[in-house]
Short mmCIF file of C-alpha atoms and ligand atoms in Angstrom, two decimals:
data_model
loop_
_atom_site.label_atom_id
_atom_site.label_comp_id
_atom_site.label_asym_id
_atom_site.label_seq_id
_atom_site.Cartn_x
_atom_site.Cartn_y
_atom_site.Cartn_z
CA MET I 110 56.58 13.07 -43.29
CA LEU I 111 58.20 10.02 -41.76
CA ALA I 112 60.27 12.29 -39.60
CA SER I 113 57.14 14.01 -38.34
CA LEU I 114 55.52 10.72 -37.54
CA LEU I 115 58.59 9.59 -35.66
CA TYR I 116 58.65 12.88 -33.82
CA ILE I 117 55.04 12.43 -32.79
CA LEU I 118 55.65 8.89 -31.59
CA THR I 119 58.77 9.74 -29.62
CA ASN I 120 56.96 12.56 -27.84
CA ILE I 121 53.88 10.64 -26.82
CA PRO I 122 55.65 9.14 -23.76
CA LEU I 123 56.55 12.65 -22.56
CA LEU I 124 52.93 13.69 -22.88
CA LEU I 125 51.70 10.60 -21.08
CA LYS I 126 52.70 12.25 -17.81
CA GLY I 127 49.57 14.35 -18.29
CA VAL I 128 47.31 11.37 -18.77
CA LEU I 129 47.09 10.49 -15.11
CA ILE I 130 45.96 13.98 -14.16
CA ALA I 131 43.43 14.03 -17.00
CA VAL I 132 41.96 10.75 -15.77
CA GLU I 133 41.98 11.98 -12.18
CA ILE I 134 40.11 15.12 -13.16
CA THR I 135 37.57 13.12 -15.12
CA VAL I 136 36.96 10.51 -12.44
CA CYS I 137 36.68 13.07 -9.63
CA SER I 138 34.38 15.33 -11.64
CA ILE I 139 32.18 12.41 -12.64
CA ALA I 140 32.08 11.24 -9.02
CA LEU I 141 31.05 14.68 -7.75
CA GLY I 142 28.50 14.91 -10.55
CA MET I 143 27.17 11.50 -9.64
CA VAL I 144 26.65 12.25 -5.97
CA ILE I 145 24.86 15.52 -6.71
CA GLY I 146 23.12 14.06 -9.76
CA ILE I 147 21.60 11.17 -7.83
CA LEU I 148 20.48 13.55 -5.08
CA VAL I 149 18.95 15.94 -7.60
CA ALA I 150 17.23 13.08 -9.45
CA PHE I 151 15.68 11.77 -6.22
CA LEU I 152 14.59 15.24 -5.10
CA LYS I 153 13.04 15.93 -8.47
CA ILE I 154 11.03 12.71 -8.35
CA TYR I 155 10.19 12.37 -4.67
CA GLY I 156 10.71 15.89 -3.32
CA SER I 157 8.05 18.39 -2.30
CA LYS I 158 6.68 20.79 -4.88
CA ASN I 159 9.06 23.56 -3.86
CA MET I 160 11.99 21.18 -3.75
CA LYS I 161 11.20 20.10 -7.30
CA LYS I 162 11.24 23.72 -8.39
CA VAL I 163 14.56 24.37 -6.69
CA VAL I 164 16.29 21.40 -8.32
CA SER I 165 14.76 22.25 -11.69
CA ILE I 166 16.32 25.68 -11.49
CA TYR I 167 19.60 24.04 -10.47
CA GLU I 168 19.58 21.83 -13.56
CA TRP I 169 18.52 24.68 -15.79
CA VAL I 170 21.31 26.95 -14.56
CA PHE I 171 24.16 24.46 -14.71
CA ARG I 172 23.21 23.16 -18.13
CA GLY I 173 23.23 26.71 -19.43
CA ILE I 174 26.68 27.86 -18.31
CA PRO I 175 29.83 26.96 -20.29
CA GLN I 176 32.23 24.97 -18.12
CA LEU I 177 35.11 27.36 -18.73
CA VAL I 178 33.06 30.28 -17.41
CA LEU I 179 32.02 28.19 -14.42
CA LEU I 180 35.64 27.22 -13.84
CA PHE I 181 36.78 30.85 -13.91
CA ILE I 182 34.03 31.83 -11.51
CA VAL I 183 35.17 29.13 -9.07
CA TYR I 184 38.91 29.68 -9.47
CA PHE I 185 39.15 33.44 -9.91
CA GLY I 186 35.79 34.66 -8.67
CA LEU I 187 35.15 32.82 -5.42
CA PRO I 188 38.45 33.90 -3.77
CA THR I 189 37.14 37.50 -3.82
CA ILE I 190 34.41 36.41 -1.40
CA GLY I 191 36.87 34.43 0.67
CA LEU I 192 36.45 30.98 -0.88
CA ASN I 193 39.81 29.71 -2.06
CA PHE I 194 40.10 26.48 -3.99
CA GLY I 195 43.25 25.12 -5.60
CA PRO I 196 43.30 24.65 -9.36
CA PHE I 197 42.56 20.92 -9.22
CA VAL I 198 39.59 21.30 -6.86
CA SER I 199 38.31 24.22 -8.93
CA VAL I 200 38.33 22.15 -12.10
CA VAL I 201 36.57 19.27 -10.37
CA ILE I 202 33.91 21.63 -8.99
CA GLY I 203 33.42 23.32 -12.36
CA LEU I 204 33.17 20.13 -14.41
CA GLY I 205 31.39 18.24 -11.64
CA LEU I 206 28.60 20.80 -11.14
CA CYS I 207 27.99 20.95 -14.85
CA SER I 208 28.02 17.17 -15.15
CA SER I 209 25.67 16.79 -12.17
CA ALA I 210 22.94 18.57 -14.11
CA TYR I 211 23.28 16.11 -16.97
CA GLN I 212 23.71 13.06 -14.77
CA ALA I 213 20.59 14.03 -12.83
CA GLN I 214 18.61 13.71 -16.03
CA ILE I 215 20.12 10.33 -16.79
CA TYR I 216 19.24 8.90 -13.37
CA ARG I 217 15.82 10.49 -13.26
CA GLY I 218 14.95 9.01 -16.64
CA ALA I 219 16.15 5.61 -15.48
CA ILE I 220 14.19 5.67 -12.23
CA LEU I 221 11.03 6.94 -13.91
CA SER I 222 11.12 4.29 -16.59
CA ILE I 223 11.21 1.57 -13.93
CA GLY I 224 7.72 2.51 -12.79
CA SER I 225 5.97 2.35 -9.45
CA GLU I 226 4.70 -1.21 -9.90
CA GLN I 227 8.16 -2.66 -9.26
CA MET I 228 8.20 -0.98 -5.85
CA GLU I 229 4.69 -2.21 -5.10
CA ALA I 230 5.59 -5.74 -6.17
CA GLY I 231 8.56 -5.71 -3.80
CA LEU I 232 6.51 -4.34 -0.90
CA SER I 233 3.71 -6.82 -1.55
CA LEU I 234 6.16 -9.68 -0.95
CA GLY I 235 6.91 -8.22 2.47
CA MET I 236 10.18 -6.56 1.55
CA SER I 237 10.97 -3.22 3.18
CA LYS I 238 11.24 -0.06 1.12
CA PHE I 239 14.99 -0.16 1.52
CA GLN I 240 15.23 -3.80 0.44
CA THR I 241 13.12 -3.07 -2.60
CA LEU I 242 15.22 -0.04 -3.51
CA PHE I 243 18.40 -2.05 -3.09
CA PHE I 244 17.44 -5.36 -4.72
CA ILE I 245 14.89 -4.23 -7.30
CA ILE I 246 15.11 -0.55 -8.19
CA LEU I 247 18.88 -0.01 -7.98
CA PRO I 248 19.97 -2.94 -10.19
CA GLN I 249 17.54 -1.82 -12.86
CA ALA I 250 18.42 1.85 -12.54
CA VAL I 251 22.13 1.10 -12.91
CA ARG I 252 21.51 -0.88 -16.08
CA LEU I 253 19.24 1.75 -17.54
CA SER I 254 21.71 4.52 -16.68
CA LEU I 255 24.80 2.87 -18.13
CA PRO I 256 24.50 4.07 -21.74
CA GLY I 257 23.87 7.67 -20.69
CA PHE I 258 26.56 7.47 -18.05
CA THR I 259 29.14 6.15 -20.52
CA ASN I 260 28.31 9.02 -22.80
CA GLU I 261 28.61 11.56 -20.01
CA PHE I 262 31.91 10.10 -18.83
CA THR I 263 33.49 10.45 -22.26
CA ILE I 264 32.15 13.99 -22.58
CA VAL I 265 33.74 14.99 -19.27
CA LEU I 266 36.97 13.29 -20.35
CA LYS I 267 36.99 15.43 -23.46
CA ASP I 268 36.27 18.53 -21.38
CA SER I 269 39.16 17.83 -19.01
CA PRO I 270 41.72 19.87 -21.04
CA LEU I 271 39.92 22.95 -19.68
CA ALA I 272 42.17 22.38 -16.66
CA TYR I 273 44.92 23.90 -18.77
CA ALA I 274 43.21 27.26 -18.36
CA VAL I 275 44.02 27.33 -14.63
CA GLY I 276 47.55 26.04 -15.12
CA ILE I 277 47.19 22.36 -14.31
CA ALA I 278 49.89 20.21 -15.88
CA GLU I 279 47.75 17.88 -17.94
CA ILE I 280 48.35 16.57 -21.44
CA LEU I 281 47.89 19.86 -23.23
CA LYS I 282 50.18 21.72 -20.81
CA TYR I 283 53.01 19.23 -21.39
CA GLY I 284 52.42 19.65 -25.10
CA ARG I 285 52.70 23.41 -24.79
CA ASP I 286 55.99 23.04 -22.92
CA LEU I 287 57.39 20.84 -25.66
CA ILE I 288 56.35 23.27 -28.36
CA VAL I 289 58.19 26.12 -26.68
CA THR I 290 61.48 24.28 -27.24
CA SER I 291 60.72 22.37 -30.43
CA PHE I 292 58.56 24.78 -32.44
CA LYS I 293 56.54 21.85 -33.82
CA PRO I 294 52.97 22.70 -32.80
CA PHE I 295 51.35 20.56 -35.47
CA GLU I 296 53.12 17.35 -34.49
CA ILE I 297 52.77 17.91 -30.77
CA TYR I 298 49.10 18.80 -30.82
CA LEU I 299 48.48 15.85 -33.07
CA ALA I 300 50.18 13.66 -30.50
CA CYS I 301 47.86 15.15 -27.85
CA ALA I 302 44.87 14.39 -30.02
CA ILE I 303 46.00 10.78 -30.42
CA ILE I 304 46.33 10.38 -26.66
CA TYR I 305 42.86 11.76 -26.02
CA PHE I 306 41.44 9.64 -28.79
CA VAL I 307 42.98 6.47 -27.39
CA LEU I 308 41.85 7.37 -23.85
CA PHE I 309 38.35 7.94 -25.12
CA GLN I 310 38.27 4.58 -26.85
CA LEU I 311 39.70 2.83 -23.79
CA PHE I 312 36.97 4.13 -21.51
CA TYR I 313 34.28 3.68 -24.11
CA TYR I 314 35.10 0.00 -24.48
CA LEU I 315 35.64 -0.45 -20.76
CA PHE I 316 32.09 0.73 -20.08
CA LYS I 317 30.75 -1.24 -22.98
CA TYR I 318 32.36 -4.31 -21.50
CA ILE I 319 30.88 -3.57 -18.09
CA ALA I 320 27.48 -3.09 -19.71
CA SER I 321 27.74 -6.41 -21.49
CA ARG I 322 28.56 -8.14 -18.22
CA PHE I 323 25.37 -6.77 -16.70
CA GLU I 324 23.27 -7.37 -19.72
CA VAL I 325 19.90 -8.97 -19.23
CA PRO I 326 17.37 -9.74 -21.97
CA GLY I 327 14.89 -6.90 -21.98
CA PHE I 328 17.54 -4.37 -21.00
CA LEU I 329 19.32 -3.62 -24.27
CA ILE I 330 22.20 -1.72 -22.79
CA ALA I 331 25.41 -2.98 -24.38
CA ASP I 332 24.60 -2.10 -27.98
CA GLN I 333 24.15 1.62 -27.94
CA MET B 199 -13.49 -15.81 12.77
CA SER B 200 -13.37 -14.43 9.23
CA LEU B 201 -10.01 -14.49 7.47
CA VAL B 202 -10.42 -10.86 6.42
CA ARG B 203 -12.70 -8.14 7.70
CA VAL B 204 -13.01 -4.84 5.90
CA GLU B 205 -14.91 -2.28 7.95
CA ASN B 206 -16.18 0.97 6.52
CA VAL B 207 -13.03 1.70 4.57
CA LYS B 208 -12.72 5.16 3.04
CA LYS B 209 -10.00 6.40 0.76
CA SER B 210 -9.60 9.63 -1.18
CA PHE B 211 -6.92 10.93 -3.48
CA GLY B 212 -7.08 14.69 -3.00
CA LYS B 213 -10.71 15.65 -3.57
CA ASN B 214 -11.44 12.41 -5.41
CA THR B 215 -13.26 10.03 -3.06
CA VAL B 216 -12.44 6.60 -4.38
CA LEU B 217 -13.72 4.33 -1.60
CA ASP B 218 -16.69 5.64 0.30
CA GLY B 219 -17.36 3.26 3.13
CA VAL B 220 -16.70 -0.30 1.96
CA SER B 221 -17.38 -3.24 4.27
CA PHE B 222 -17.26 -6.97 3.70
CA THR B 223 -15.73 -10.12 5.09
CA ILE B 224 -13.87 -12.98 3.49
CA GLU B 225 -14.03 -16.48 4.91
CA LYS B 226 -11.22 -18.95 4.55
CA GLY B 227 -11.40 -20.73 1.20
CA GLU B 228 -13.75 -18.21 -0.37
CA VAL B 229 -13.25 -16.76 -3.85
CA LYS B 230 -14.64 -13.27 -4.21
CA VAL B 231 -14.88 -11.74 -7.64
CA ILE B 232 -15.10 -7.96 -7.79
CA ILE B 233 -16.60 -6.34 -10.86
CA GLY B 234 -17.56 -2.79 -11.68
CA PRO B 235 -16.97 0.09 -14.08
CA SER B 236 -13.54 1.61 -14.60
CA GLY B 237 -12.42 4.08 -11.94
CA THR B 238 -14.75 2.67 -9.30
CA GLY B 239 -12.00 1.87 -6.85
CA LYS B 240 -11.57 -1.88 -7.38
CA SER B 241 -7.78 -1.70 -7.61
CA THR B 242 -7.69 0.77 -4.75
CA LEU B 243 -9.69 -1.65 -2.59
CA LEU B 244 -7.17 -4.44 -3.25
CA ARG B 245 -4.31 -2.06 -2.52
CA CYS B 246 -6.02 -1.12 0.75
CA ILE B 247 -6.27 -4.76 1.78
CA ASN B 248 -2.49 -5.21 1.65
CA MET B 249 -1.93 -1.63 2.81
CA LEU B 250 -0.07 -0.50 -0.30
CA ALA B 251 -2.66 2.26 -0.24
CA PRO B 252 -3.56 2.66 3.44
CA PRO B 253 -7.20 3.70 3.96
CA ASP B 254 -7.96 7.17 5.29
CA SER B 255 -10.41 5.66 7.74
CA GLY B 256 -12.01 2.35 8.54
CA LYS B 257 -10.41 -0.88 9.64
CA ILE B 258 -9.02 -3.96 7.98
CA TRP B 259 -8.30 -7.18 9.81
CA LEU B 260 -6.39 -10.23 8.71
CA GLN B 261 -7.34 -12.98 11.14
CA ASP B 262 -6.92 -11.29 14.51
CA ILE B 263 -4.43 -8.66 13.43
CA GLU B 264 -5.62 -5.17 12.56
CA LEU B 265 -3.64 -4.10 9.49
CA THR B 266 -4.81 -0.51 9.79
CA ASN B 267 -3.28 -0.24 13.25
CA PRO B 268 -0.12 1.86 12.83
CA LYS B 269 1.72 -0.46 15.21
CA THR B 270 1.20 -3.51 12.99
CA ASN B 271 4.32 -4.83 11.28
CA LEU B 272 3.19 -4.57 7.68
CA HIS B 273 6.24 -6.34 6.25
CA GLN B 274 5.31 -9.39 8.24
CA MET B 275 1.61 -9.20 7.32
CA ARG B 276 2.15 -8.59 3.61
CA GLN B 277 3.93 -11.94 3.35
CA LYS B 278 0.57 -13.51 4.10
CA ILE B 279 -1.17 -11.62 1.30
CA GLY B 280 -0.07 -12.48 -2.23
CA MET B 281 -0.67 -9.92 -4.95
CA VAL B 282 -0.89 -10.47 -8.69
CA PHE B 283 -0.67 -7.40 -10.89
CA GLN B 284 -2.44 -6.48 -14.08
CA HIS B 285 0.87 -5.85 -15.86
CA PHE B 286 2.65 -8.72 -14.08
CA ALA B 287 5.22 -6.44 -12.37
CA LEU B 288 7.88 -9.12 -12.58
CA PHE B 289 11.36 -8.03 -11.56
CA LYS B 290 12.70 -7.50 -15.06
CA HIS B 291 16.37 -7.97 -14.24
CA LEU B 292 15.82 -11.38 -12.65
CA LYS B 293 15.16 -14.81 -14.12
CA ALA B 294 11.79 -16.43 -13.49
CA ILE B 295 13.26 -18.62 -10.76
CA ASP B 296 14.98 -15.64 -9.10
CA ASN B 297 11.71 -13.72 -9.16
CA VAL B 298 10.07 -16.52 -7.22
CA ALA B 299 12.97 -17.17 -4.85
CA LEU B 300 13.77 -13.55 -3.96
CA GLY B 301 11.08 -13.17 -1.33
CA LEU B 302 11.99 -16.52 0.24
CA VAL B 303 15.63 -15.51 0.62
CA LYS B 304 15.28 -11.82 1.48
CA VAL B 305 12.05 -11.82 3.44
CA LYS B 306 11.69 -15.31 4.88
CA GLY B 307 15.44 -15.66 5.36
CA MET B 308 15.52 -19.16 3.84
CA ASN B 309 18.88 -20.50 2.77
CA ARG B 310 19.46 -20.39 -0.96
CA SER B 311 19.23 -24.06 -1.80
CA ASP B 312 15.95 -24.54 0.09
CA ALA B 313 14.55 -21.35 -1.41
CA TYR B 314 15.40 -22.40 -4.96
CA LYS B 315 14.00 -25.87 -4.40
CA LYS B 316 10.75 -24.36 -3.21
CA ALA B 317 10.73 -21.78 -6.00
CA MET B 318 11.16 -24.53 -8.58
CA ASN B 319 8.30 -26.37 -7.00
CA ASP B 320 6.08 -23.30 -7.27
CA LEU B 321 7.06 -22.77 -10.89
CA GLN B 322 6.15 -26.37 -11.54
CA LYS B 323 2.73 -25.72 -10.04
CA VAL B 324 2.06 -23.07 -12.68
CA GLY B 325 3.55 -25.23 -15.42
CA LEU B 326 6.74 -23.28 -15.97
CA ALA B 327 9.51 -25.45 -14.58
CA GLU B 328 11.25 -25.63 -17.96
CA HIS B 329 11.25 -21.82 -18.24
CA ALA B 330 12.87 -21.21 -14.86
CA ASP B 331 16.05 -19.74 -16.35
CA LYS B 332 14.36 -17.30 -18.70
CA TYR B 333 14.09 -13.58 -18.10
CA PRO B 334 10.65 -11.95 -18.12
CA ALA B 335 11.30 -10.41 -21.54
CA GLN B 336 11.78 -13.91 -22.94
CA LEU B 337 8.38 -15.12 -21.74
CA SER B 338 4.92 -14.61 -23.21
CA GLY B 339 2.42 -12.50 -21.29
CA GLY B 340 0.61 -15.59 -20.08
CA GLN B 341 3.84 -17.15 -18.88
CA GLN B 342 4.88 -13.91 -17.17
CA GLN B 343 1.61 -13.74 -15.33
CA ARG B 344 2.00 -17.34 -14.19
CA VAL B 345 5.46 -16.48 -12.84
CA GLY B 346 3.75 -13.59 -11.06
CA ILE B 347 1.33 -16.03 -9.48
CA ALA B 348 4.16 -18.41 -8.52
CA ARG B 349 6.08 -15.53 -6.96
CA ALA B 350 3.11 -14.67 -4.75
CA LEU B 351 2.38 -18.31 -3.93
CA ALA B 352 5.96 -18.96 -2.86
CA MET B 353 5.39 -16.94 0.29
CA ASP B 354 2.63 -19.37 1.32
CA PRO B 355 0.02 -16.62 1.63
CA LEU B 356 -3.29 -16.98 3.43
CA LEU B 357 -4.94 -14.80 0.82
CA MET B 358 -4.30 -13.99 -2.84
CA LEU B 359 -5.31 -10.72 -4.47
CA PHE B 360 -5.65 -10.61 -8.26
CA ASP B 361 -6.02 -7.25 -10.00
CA GLU B 362 -7.31 -7.92 -13.51
CA PRO B 363 -4.72 -10.65 -14.02
CA THR B 364 -5.78 -11.39 -17.60
CA SER B 365 -6.81 -8.01 -18.96
CA ALA B 366 -3.36 -7.23 -20.39
CA LEU B 367 -3.18 -10.58 -22.19
CA ASP B 368 -3.89 -11.60 -25.76
CA PRO B 369 -7.11 -13.62 -25.86
CA GLU B 370 -5.34 -16.91 -26.62
CA LEU B 371 -3.19 -16.55 -23.48
CA ILE B 372 -6.01 -15.84 -21.03
CA GLY B 373 -7.00 -19.47 -20.66
CA GLU B 374 -3.70 -20.69 -19.25
CA VAL B 375 -3.77 -18.07 -16.49
CA LEU B 376 -7.41 -18.69 -15.62
CA GLN B 377 -6.63 -22.41 -15.46
CA VAL B 378 -3.94 -21.80 -12.84
CA MET B 379 -6.33 -19.59 -10.87
CA GLN B 380 -9.04 -22.18 -11.10
CA ASN B 381 -6.72 -24.88 -9.77
CA LEU B 382 -5.77 -22.61 -6.91
CA ALA B 383 -9.39 -22.04 -6.05
CA LYS B 384 -10.08 -25.75 -6.10
CA GLU B 385 -7.16 -26.36 -3.75
CA GLY B 386 -8.91 -24.08 -1.30
CA MET B 387 -6.90 -20.87 -1.65
CA THR B 388 -8.74 -17.79 -0.44
CA MET B 389 -8.87 -15.33 -3.31
CA VAL B 390 -10.11 -11.86 -4.16
CA CYS B 391 -10.15 -11.33 -7.92
CA VAL B 392 -10.94 -8.19 -9.82
CA THR B 393 -11.83 -9.64 -13.19
CA HIS B 394 -14.46 -9.47 -15.85
CA GLU B 395 -13.97 -13.09 -16.91
CA MET B 396 -17.48 -14.18 -16.09
CA GLY B 397 -16.85 -17.80 -17.05
CA PHE B 398 -14.23 -17.95 -14.32
CA ALA B 399 -16.54 -16.17 -11.88
CA LYS B 400 -19.33 -18.60 -12.63
CA SER B 401 -17.22 -21.68 -12.09
CA VAL B 402 -15.29 -20.77 -8.93
CA ALA B 403 -16.65 -17.60 -7.27
CA SER B 404 -18.42 -17.97 -3.98
CA GLU B 405 -19.60 -14.40 -4.28
CA ILE B 406 -19.59 -11.65 -6.86
CA ILE B 407 -19.29 -8.09 -5.61
CA PHE B 408 -20.50 -5.31 -7.84
CA MET B 409 -18.83 -2.00 -7.06
CA GLU B 410 -19.71 1.43 -8.32
CA LYS B 411 -18.36 4.84 -7.35
CA GLY B 412 -16.63 3.60 -4.24
CA HIS B 413 -19.59 1.61 -2.91
CA ILE B 414 -20.54 -2.04 -2.93
CA LEU B 415 -23.88 -1.92 -4.72
CA GLU B 416 -24.66 -5.59 -4.65
CA ALA B 417 -23.00 -8.80 -3.55
CA SER B 418 -24.35 -12.26 -4.07
CA ALA B 419 -23.56 -15.77 -5.28
CA PRO B 420 -22.91 -16.00 -9.05
CA GLN B 421 -26.14 -17.86 -9.73
CA GLN B 422 -28.22 -15.21 -8.01
CA MET B 423 -26.20 -12.37 -9.53
CA PHE B 424 -26.53 -13.63 -13.09
CA SER B 425 -30.10 -14.86 -13.02
CA ASN B 426 -31.67 -12.22 -10.87
CA PRO B 427 -29.61 -9.12 -10.14
CA GLN B 428 -31.39 -6.93 -7.61
CA ASN B 429 -30.04 -3.61 -8.71
CA GLU B 430 -30.80 -1.97 -12.04
CA ARG B 431 -27.17 -0.75 -12.30
CA THR B 432 -25.87 -4.28 -11.77
CA ARG B 433 -28.18 -5.58 -14.44
CA SER B 434 -27.08 -3.10 -17.07
CA PHE B 435 -23.41 -3.57 -16.18
CA LEU B 436 -23.66 -7.34 -16.53
CA HIS B 437 -25.26 -6.85 -19.91
CA LYS B 438 -22.42 -4.63 -20.96
CA ILE B 439 -19.77 -7.18 -20.01
CA ALA B 440 -21.75 -9.92 -21.71
CA GLU B 441 -21.68 -7.92 -24.91
CA LEU B 442 -18.04 -6.99 -24.53
CA TYR B 443 -16.78 -10.46 -23.69
CA GLY B 444 -19.34 -12.38 -25.74
CA GLU B 445 -20.38 -14.45 -22.74
CA THR B 446 -23.89 -15.74 -22.52
CA LEU B 447 -24.98 -15.38 -18.95
N1 ATP M 530 -2.19 6.73 -6.57
C1 ATP M 530 -3.25 7.45 -6.98
N2 ATP M 530 -3.21 8.80 -6.96
C2 ATP M 530 -4.27 9.52 -7.36
N3 ATP M 530 -5.41 9.01 -7.82
C3 ATP M 530 -5.52 7.68 -7.88
C4 ATP M 530 -4.44 6.83 -7.47
N4 ATP M 530 -4.83 5.56 -7.63
C5 ATP M 530 -6.09 5.60 -8.12
N5 ATP M 530 -6.50 6.87 -8.27
C6 ATP M 530 -7.84 7.29 -8.75
O1 ATP M 530 -8.78 6.59 -8.04
C7 ATP M 530 -9.86 6.23 -8.87
C8 ATP M 530 -10.12 4.75 -8.76
O2 ATP M 530 -9.01 4.05 -9.26
P1 ATP M 530 -8.92 2.48 -9.27
O3 ATP M 530 -7.69 2.17 -10.00
O4 ATP M 530 -9.07 1.96 -7.91
O5 ATP M 530 -10.19 2.09 -10.14
P2 ATP M 530 -10.56 0.70 -10.78
O6 ATP M 530 -11.92 0.39 -10.34
O7 ATP M 530 -9.49 -0.30 -10.47
O8 ATP M 530 -10.57 1.04 -12.32
P3 ATP M 530 -10.07 0.17 -13.57
O9 ATP M 530 -11.17 -0.77 -13.89
O10 ATP M 530 -9.88 1.19 -14.64
O11 ATP M 530 -8.79 -0.51 -13.18
C9 ATP M 530 -9.51 6.69 -10.27
O12 ATP M 530 -10.19 7.89 -10.52
C10 ATP M 530 -8.04 6.92 -10.20
O13 ATP M 530 -7.68 7.97 -11.06
MG1 MG M 531 -8.03 -1.29 -11.62
#
């Protein structure tokens, strides 16, 4: 038992090599999801009728496809029509597209709950639309989105091991390599689990801390 | 020259004609009270005056500037028209003092220390200096609405628009807001108020405008309006408010 524990602990540093790539995948996917998500949210609120329909279908489709299937379509499928992406980019596209559908909902909910009166109040002071968006709507939308965003970030983090399926050397891949020589799958996978768990907690509390820094009475964002 | 001229303003939302040819003028220092049934276009009329809801046709002038002219710089003109909202519409992520100072800094380009000095002064005017550092959620409805008034006043407007400023308030909080409005009126502020607080109308209004279905049906001084309304519709509406608000007219 003690030996196993020691074995787990001594192997964690070897697995840590995969942490950076896991974080990179998560951050890039979240960033892609954010850019598309914000765009989709705006189009769904302010777009024309047809535009609203198009983005609704977009959300509907990407929420309904498992990420692994999406990833395989991008990595193995798209090359057959001449679109070649490396494994890292494929993972980011797969996770990012899926995340964008969820993030769109988060931002749309935030913007809608702010209400049109805030915009009118800004305009009535003589501010431009852009000023009002920047100084009034955005600061509130960010606060309102933080809990949902934190949640989505940790979900994508936990989905990042899918990268293993296209051969990226992340935590799980390093674990696999160790098992081949050590024949200790239980200990090694447990070590992987610990790393993911700690990563999850790190980011969770990081975002919670950020939320608490932005906290304003009336926006109960830090205690989710 | 009148401070405001509204000429034959029409406004529809889709097939719903909300304002169907409204005309009136406002002189400097006047207090106009607009009353009328729900859905008549009272809010829409106010929102036309500061061009938040631009009219489909007709003209609106503030002093010698035509607001309805597409070439008019609305950002500049809106600074001269303060607006107070039914549900306060305070910027929820900002303290009371920041709510008041924001327009001074971002729109008037004042430096921060001058802006905050002036904002504090305006908060004092509405009796809220000691609440300057509170967020809207920490203030009562009456206090929030007074911050809303201070925020509009800070821009030194020529005209203040009030859209049912007390109708979202608990009865015991209405008085403090009306008091601030009354003081403003006495200081000579030009005001257009949509309100059914007839006590307020009686004491400060220079004219009461009764609107129905997008038209001005009757407009006259409070005394005339209450003692001898010309229109049967006005009469029955005034009775209804009297019953609802328990005012003896
Ligand atoms: N932005 C809008 N889009 C579509 N319809 C609108 C809009 N604003 C107002 N309306 C419609 O215009 C009509 C008049 O609305 P308005 O708010 O001006 O009435 P009101 O006299 O202020 O009523 P209340 O006493 O209930 O506040 C209503 O039928 C309303 O549904
Ligand atoms: Mg109204």
